[in-house]
mmCIF file of C-alpha atoms in Angstrom:
data_model
loop_
_atom_site.group_PDB
_atom_site.id
_atom_site.type_symbol
_atom_site.label_atom_id
_atom_site.label_comp_id
_atom_site.label_asym_id
_atom_site.label_seq_id
_atom_site.Cartn_x
_atom_site.Cartn_y
_atom_site.Cartn_z
ATOM 1 C CA UNK B 10 24.277 -29.464 -212.356
ATOM 2 C CA UNK B 11 22.967 -28.008 -209.117
ATOM 3 C CA UNK B 12 22.737 -30.308 -206.174
ATOM 4 C CA UNK B 13 24.090 -31.667 -202.947
ATOM 5 C CA UNK B 14 27.135 -33.894 -202.831
ATOM 6 C CA UNK B 15 28.375 -36.026 -199.982
ATOM 7 C CA UNK B 16 31.630 -37.849 -199.670
ATOM 8 C CA UNK B 17 32.708 -40.485 -199.202
ATOM 9 C CA UNK B 18 29.856 -42.794 -200.131
ATOM 10 C CA UNK B 19 31.163 -45.516 -197.805
ATOM 11 C CA UNK B 20 33.411 -45.011 -194.802
ATOM 12 C CA UNK B 21 34.936 -47.499 -192.425
ATOM 13 C CA UNK B 22 36.316 -46.413 -189.108
ATOM 14 C CA UNK B 23 38.053 -48.080 -186.243
ATOM 15 C CA UNK B 24 36.714 -47.540 -182.786
ATOM 16 C CA UNK B 25 38.233 -44.509 -181.120
ATOM 17 C CA UNK B 26 38.827 -42.586 -184.350
ATOM 18 C CA UNK B 27 37.229 -39.323 -185.346
ATOM 19 C CA UNK B 28 35.974 -39.069 -188.925
ATOM 20 C CA UNK B 29 34.668 -36.147 -190.950
ATOM 21 C CA UNK B 30 31.873 -36.458 -193.488
ATOM 22 C CA UNK B 31 31.726 -33.914 -196.267
ATOM 23 C CA UNK B 32 28.592 -32.133 -197.515
ATOM 24 C CA UNK B 33 28.654 -29.524 -200.274
ATOM 25 C CA UNK B 34 25.790 -27.775 -202.058
ATOM 26 C CA UNK B 35 25.718 -25.391 -204.998
ATOM 27 C CA UNK B 36 22.038 -24.509 -204.706
ATOM 28 C CA UNK B 37 22.762 -21.227 -202.929
ATOM 29 C CA UNK B 38 20.732 -22.504 -199.975
ATOM 30 C CA UNK B 39 21.121 -20.793 -196.617
ATOM 31 C CA UNK B 40 20.055 -23.715 -194.419
ATOM 32 C CA UNK B 41 21.814 -27.070 -194.128
ATOM 33 C CA UNK B 42 21.133 -30.135 -192.013
ATOM 34 C CA UNK B 43 22.602 -33.449 -190.914
ATOM 35 C CA UNK B 44 20.463 -36.494 -190.234
ATOM 36 C CA UNK B 45 21.184 -40.006 -189.167
ATOM 37 C CA UNK B 46 19.132 -43.005 -190.300
ATOM 38 C CA UNK B 47 19.305 -46.444 -188.731
ATOM 39 C CA UNK B 48 17.844 -49.583 -190.379
ATOM 40 C CA UNK B 49 14.060 -49.526 -190.397
ATOM 41 C CA UNK B 50 14.014 -46.117 -188.769
ATOM 42 C CA UNK B 51 13.109 -42.619 -189.785
ATOM 43 C CA UNK B 52 15.580 -39.773 -189.904
ATOM 44 C CA UNK B 53 16.864 -38.122 -186.747
ATOM 45 C CA UNK B 54 18.289 -34.617 -186.793
ATOM 46 C CA UNK B 55 21.859 -34.223 -185.572
ATOM 47 C CA UNK B 56 22.685 -30.574 -186.302
ATOM 48 C CA UNK B 57 21.391 -27.831 -188.508
ATOM 49 C CA UNK B 58 22.607 -24.447 -189.667
ATOM 50 C CA UNK B 59 20.399 -21.556 -190.649
ATOM 51 C CA UNK B 60 23.207 -19.401 -191.948
ATOM 52 C CA UNK B 61 26.987 -19.225 -192.216
ATOM 53 C CA UNK B 62 28.834 -19.273 -188.885
ATOM 54 C CA UNK B 63 25.722 -20.394 -187.044
ATOM 55 C CA UNK B 64 24.473 -23.869 -186.154
ATOM 56 C CA UNK B 65 22.100 -25.486 -183.689
ATOM 57 C CA UNK B 66 21.928 -28.888 -182.026
ATOM 58 C CA UNK B 67 19.243 -31.261 -183.196
ATOM 59 C CA UNK B 68 17.797 -34.196 -181.289
ATOM 60 C CA UNK B 69 20.917 -36.381 -181.161
ATOM 61 C CA UNK B 70 23.924 -34.026 -181.213
ATOM 62 C CA UNK B 71 25.986 -35.825 -178.563
ATOM 63 C CA UNK B 72 29.197 -37.225 -180.025
ATOM 64 C CA UNK B 73 29.002 -35.066 -183.166
ATOM 65 C CA UNK B 74 30.370 -31.675 -184.154
ATOM 66 C CA UNK B 75 29.884 -29.412 -187.164
ATOM 67 C CA UNK B 76 31.166 -26.190 -188.659
ATOM 68 C CA UNK B 77 29.686 -23.758 -191.167
ATOM 69 C CA UNK B 78 32.498 -21.539 -192.387
ATOM 70 C CA UNK B 79 31.189 -21.336 -195.947
ATOM 71 C CA UNK B 80 27.658 -21.215 -197.277
ATOM 72 C CA UNK B 81 28.309 -24.183 -199.546
ATOM 73 C CA UNK B 82 29.823 -26.515 -196.981
ATOM 74 C CA UNK B 83 28.609 -28.162 -193.761
ATOM 75 C CA UNK B 84 30.995 -30.926 -192.646
ATOM 76 C CA UNK B 85 30.062 -33.323 -189.864
ATOM 77 C CA UNK B 86 32.639 -34.854 -187.535
ATOM 78 C CA UNK B 87 31.740 -38.098 -185.824
ATOM 79 C CA UNK B 88 33.863 -38.210 -182.706
ATOM 80 C CA UNK B 89 34.978 -41.152 -180.616
ATOM 81 C CA UNK B 90 32.438 -40.026 -178.025
ATOM 82 C CA UNK B 91 29.603 -41.229 -180.269
ATOM 83 C CA UNK B 92 28.843 -44.661 -178.840
ATOM 84 C CA UNK B 93 27.033 -46.203 -181.774
ATOM 85 C CA UNK B 94 28.092 -44.373 -184.937
ATOM 86 C CA UNK B 95 27.350 -47.054 -187.528
ATOM 87 C CA UNK B 96 24.516 -45.584 -189.603
ATOM 88 C CA UNK B 97 23.494 -43.901 -192.842
ATOM 89 C CA UNK B 98 24.253 -40.171 -192.661
ATOM 90 C CA UNK B 99 22.266 -37.772 -194.796
ATOM 91 C CA UNK B 100 22.931 -34.119 -195.449
ATOM 92 C CA UNK B 101 20.150 -31.831 -196.624
ATOM 93 C CA UNK B 102 19.699 -28.195 -197.548
ATOM 94 C CA UNK B 103 16.854 -25.759 -198.036
ATOM 95 C CA UNK B 104 16.556 -22.179 -199.227
ATOM 96 C CA UNK B 105 15.657 -21.083 -195.743
ATOM 97 C CA UNK B 106 14.345 -22.910 -192.694
ATOM 98 C CA UNK B 107 10.853 -22.372 -194.123
ATOM 99 C CA UNK B 108 11.446 -24.262 -197.357
ATOM 100 C CA UNK B 109 11.420 -27.881 -198.459
ATOM 101 C CA UNK B 110 14.593 -29.815 -197.783
ATOM 102 C CA UNK B 111 16.556 -31.671 -200.439
ATOM 103 C CA UNK B 112 18.917 -34.477 -199.595
ATOM 104 C CA UNK B 113 22.359 -35.544 -200.703
ATOM 105 C CA UNK B 114 23.093 -39.186 -201.593
ATOM 106 C CA UNK B 115 24.337 -40.033 -198.094
ATOM 107 C CA UNK B 116 27.387 -41.601 -196.482
ATOM 108 C CA UNK B 117 27.295 -45.086 -194.963
ATOM 109 C CA UNK B 118 29.576 -45.185 -191.941
ATOM 110 C CA UNK B 119 30.614 -48.495 -190.448
ATOM 111 C CA UNK B 120 32.645 -48.789 -187.291
ATOM 112 C CA UNK B 121 34.817 -51.887 -187.213
ATOM 113 C CA UNK E 18 3.379 -40.609 -177.875
ATOM 114 C CA UNK E 19 5.808 -40.045 -180.756
ATOM 115 C CA UNK E 20 5.719 -36.684 -182.502
ATOM 116 C CA UNK E 21 5.046 -38.339 -185.834
ATOM 117 C CA UNK E 22 3.696 -41.837 -186.351
ATOM 118 C CA UNK E 23 3.248 -43.912 -189.464
ATOM 119 C CA UNK E 24 2.024 -47.437 -190.025
ATOM 120 C CA UNK E 25 5.266 -49.171 -191.042
ATOM 121 C CA UNK E 26 3.410 -51.663 -193.233
ATOM 122 C CA UNK E 27 4.478 -53.307 -195.395
ATOM 123 C CA UNK E 28 1.638 -52.619 -197.771
ATOM 124 C CA UNK E 29 1.599 -55.191 -200.563
ATOM 125 C CA UNK E 30 -0.694 -54.227 -203.433
ATOM 126 C CA UNK E 31 -1.163 -55.354 -207.048
ATOM 127 C CA UNK E 32 -0.425 -53.076 -209.953
ATOM 128 C CA UNK E 33 -3.321 -50.752 -210.641
ATOM 129 C CA UNK E 34 -4.524 -50.689 -207.050
ATOM 130 C CA UNK E 35 -5.233 -47.594 -205.015
ATOM 131 C CA UNK E 36 -3.406 -47.362 -201.707
ATOM 132 C CA UNK E 37 -3.460 -44.778 -198.940
ATOM 133 C CA UNK E 38 -1.112 -44.038 -196.074
ATOM 134 C CA UNK E 39 -1.728 -41.924 -193.025
ATOM 135 C CA UNK E 40 0.665 -40.058 -190.819
ATOM 136 C CA UNK E 41 -0.469 -38.739 -187.435
ATOM 137 C CA UNK E 42 1.217 -35.997 -185.485
ATOM 138 C CA UNK E 43 0.936 -34.944 -181.874
ATOM 139 C CA UNK E 44 1.935 -31.282 -181.874
ATOM 140 C CA UNK E 45 -0.780 -28.997 -183.147
ATOM 141 C CA UNK E 46 1.831 -26.253 -183.693
ATOM 142 C CA UNK E 47 3.101 -28.142 -186.727
ATOM 143 C CA UNK E 48 2.651 -25.966 -189.773
ATOM 144 C CA UNK E 49 4.291 -27.502 -192.832
ATOM 145 C CA UNK E 50 3.943 -31.060 -194.005
ATOM 146 C CA UNK E 51 5.740 -33.118 -196.619
ATOM 147 C CA UNK E 52 5.829 -36.555 -198.170
ATOM 148 C CA UNK E 53 9.160 -38.027 -199.201
ATOM 149 C CA UNK E 54 9.900 -41.205 -201.107
ATOM 150 C CA UNK E 55 12.963 -43.267 -200.243
ATOM 151 C CA UNK E 56 14.226 -46.133 -202.369
ATOM 152 C CA UNK E 57 16.306 -48.866 -200.790
ATOM 153 C CA UNK E 58 19.703 -47.580 -199.666
ATOM 154 C CA UNK E 59 19.098 -44.188 -201.292
ATOM 155 C CA UNK E 60 18.363 -40.708 -200.021
ATOM 156 C CA UNK E 61 14.795 -39.474 -199.498
ATOM 157 C CA UNK E 62 13.399 -37.487 -202.404
ATOM 158 C CA UNK E 63 10.678 -34.905 -201.963
ATOM 159 C CA UNK E 64 7.438 -36.249 -203.376
ATOM 160 C CA UNK E 65 5.143 -33.390 -202.493
ATOM 161 C CA UNK E 66 4.385 -30.728 -199.965
ATOM 162 C CA UNK E 67 0.991 -30.949 -198.290
ATOM 163 C CA UNK E 68 -1.163 -27.854 -198.395
ATOM 164 C CA UNK E 69 -4.157 -27.078 -196.220
ATOM 165 C CA UNK E 70 -6.481 -27.308 -199.197
ATOM 166 C CA UNK E 71 -5.024 -30.623 -200.314
ATOM 167 C CA UNK E 72 -3.024 -31.059 -203.447
ATOM 168 C CA UNK E 73 -2.681 -33.468 -206.304
ATOM 169 C CA UNK E 74 0.193 -34.365 -208.593
ATOM 170 C CA UNK E 75 -0.759 -36.891 -211.210
ATOM 171 C CA UNK E 76 -1.598 -40.152 -209.469
ATOM 172 C CA UNK E 77 -0.662 -38.775 -206.043
ATOM 173 C CA UNK E 78 -2.992 -36.860 -203.741
ATOM 174 C CA UNK E 79 -2.033 -35.426 -200.368
ATOM 175 C CA UNK E 80 -4.514 -34.270 -197.744
ATOM 176 C CA UNK E 81 -4.180 -32.504 -194.414
ATOM 177 C CA UNK E 82 -6.685 -32.873 -191.598
ATOM 178 C CA UNK E 83 -5.720 -30.416 -188.868
ATOM 179 C CA UNK E 84 -8.697 -31.238 -186.646
ATOM 180 C CA UNK E 85 -7.679 -34.891 -186.400
ATOM 181 C CA UNK E 86 -3.967 -34.120 -186.776
ATOM 182 C CA UNK E 87 -3.038 -36.351 -189.650
ATOM 183 C CA UNK E 88 -1.881 -36.138 -193.224
ATOM 184 C CA UNK E 89 -2.544 -38.708 -195.898
ATOM 185 C CA UNK E 90 -1.075 -39.802 -199.200
ATOM 186 C CA UNK E 91 -3.220 -41.530 -201.803
ATOM 187 C CA UNK E 92 -1.643 -43.312 -204.744
ATOM 188 C CA UNK E 93 -3.934 -44.288 -207.589
ATOM 189 C CA UNK E 94 -3.208 -46.818 -210.346
ATOM 190 C CA UNK E 95 -0.100 -48.121 -208.550
ATOM 191 C CA UNK E 96 2.945 -48.928 -210.655
ATOM 192 C CA UNK E 97 5.759 -51.351 -209.905
ATOM 193 C CA UNK E 98 8.041 -48.317 -209.728
ATOM 194 C CA UNK E 99 6.026 -46.929 -206.811
ATOM 195 C CA UNK E 100 7.581 -49.582 -204.559
ATOM 196 C CA UNK E 101 9.532 -47.645 -201.941
ATOM 197 C CA UNK E 102 9.366 -46.361 -198.391
ATOM 198 C CA UNK E 103 7.218 -43.276 -197.928
ATOM 199 C CA UNK E 104 8.239 -40.865 -195.178
ATOM 200 C CA UNK E 105 6.105 -38.087 -193.824
ATOM 201 C CA UNK E 106 7.759 -35.010 -192.432
ATOM 202 C CA UNK E 107 6.470 -32.059 -190.482
ATOM 203 C CA UNK E 108 8.020 -28.756 -189.678
ATOM 204 C CA UNK E 109 7.321 -26.141 -187.052
ATOM 205 C CA UNK E 110 7.249 -22.715 -188.613
ATOM 206 C CA UNK E 111 6.577 -20.801 -185.423
ATOM 207 C CA UNK E 112 9.296 -19.462 -183.190
ATOM 208 C CA UNK E 113 10.960 -21.274 -180.362
ATOM 209 C CA UNK E 114 13.531 -24.024 -180.131
ATOM 210 C CA UNK E 115 11.785 -26.231 -182.684
ATOM 211 C CA UNK E 116 11.766 -23.542 -185.345
ATOM 212 C CA UNK E 117 12.631 -24.912 -188.757
ATOM 213 C CA UNK E 118 13.163 -28.445 -187.496
ATOM 214 C CA UNK E 119 11.807 -31.162 -189.789
ATOM 215 C CA UNK E 120 10.648 -34.275 -187.949
ATOM 216 C CA UNK E 121 10.090 -37.534 -189.806
ATOM 217 C CA UNK E 122 7.968 -40.584 -189.250
ATOM 218 C CA UNK E 123 9.641 -43.975 -189.449
ATOM 219 C CA UNK E 124 8.283 -44.601 -192.933
ATOM 220 C CA UNK E 125 5.725 -46.856 -194.585
ATOM 221 C CA UNK E 126 6.952 -49.594 -196.892
ATOM 222 C CA UNK E 127 5.001 -50.091 -200.106
ATOM 223 C CA UNK E 128 5.504 -53.047 -202.400
ATOM 224 C CA UNK E 129 3.603 -53.128 -205.683
ATOM 225 C CA UNK E 130 3.554 -56.561 -207.329
ATOM 226 C CA UNK E 131 2.553 -57.657 -210.845
#
């Protein structure tokens, strides 16, 4: 089946640790995105990538890093510099930046 | 003023009711508009894109009013399964630093009761 997968579904991290969230898509989409959602809030854009080996900061990029070495994959690293990382992280993709975005099932990150 | 604003609700309606949500936006350069549905603790799912001429999909109708800078979603004959949070999203299709960025409202909660 075509779609977007994220792993893990739940992730617990100690303060001061870096963690990497996985996002894979087999939709042959060029564009991929990372969002963060806090309780009762809308989605805020962290990073996005229009094409392989290229990515741009979104509205809240501080404390996060990404890479786009393969078209199918867009991992997000939450670094220790992110002061309040506990949130629901959603990855999305679209054919191009013009097209509708489709979301993966998300990763819930909790910092202990 | 926020880029995108929605009435957070909650909207509590009986089955069979008609309910409408609005979403206002501040940047007139916005070009593409979308409605997403998000169930509790799940990812948003695309409900429909919003076209300039308005569009309908079964019980759902989306409208765009560029002059007043808002989009709307109308749900007719509400079902229990329509209970969810409805997010509006807008995208800038012109060039510049906002190109391709999809901005969301905070969502409107709908609860349909028997």
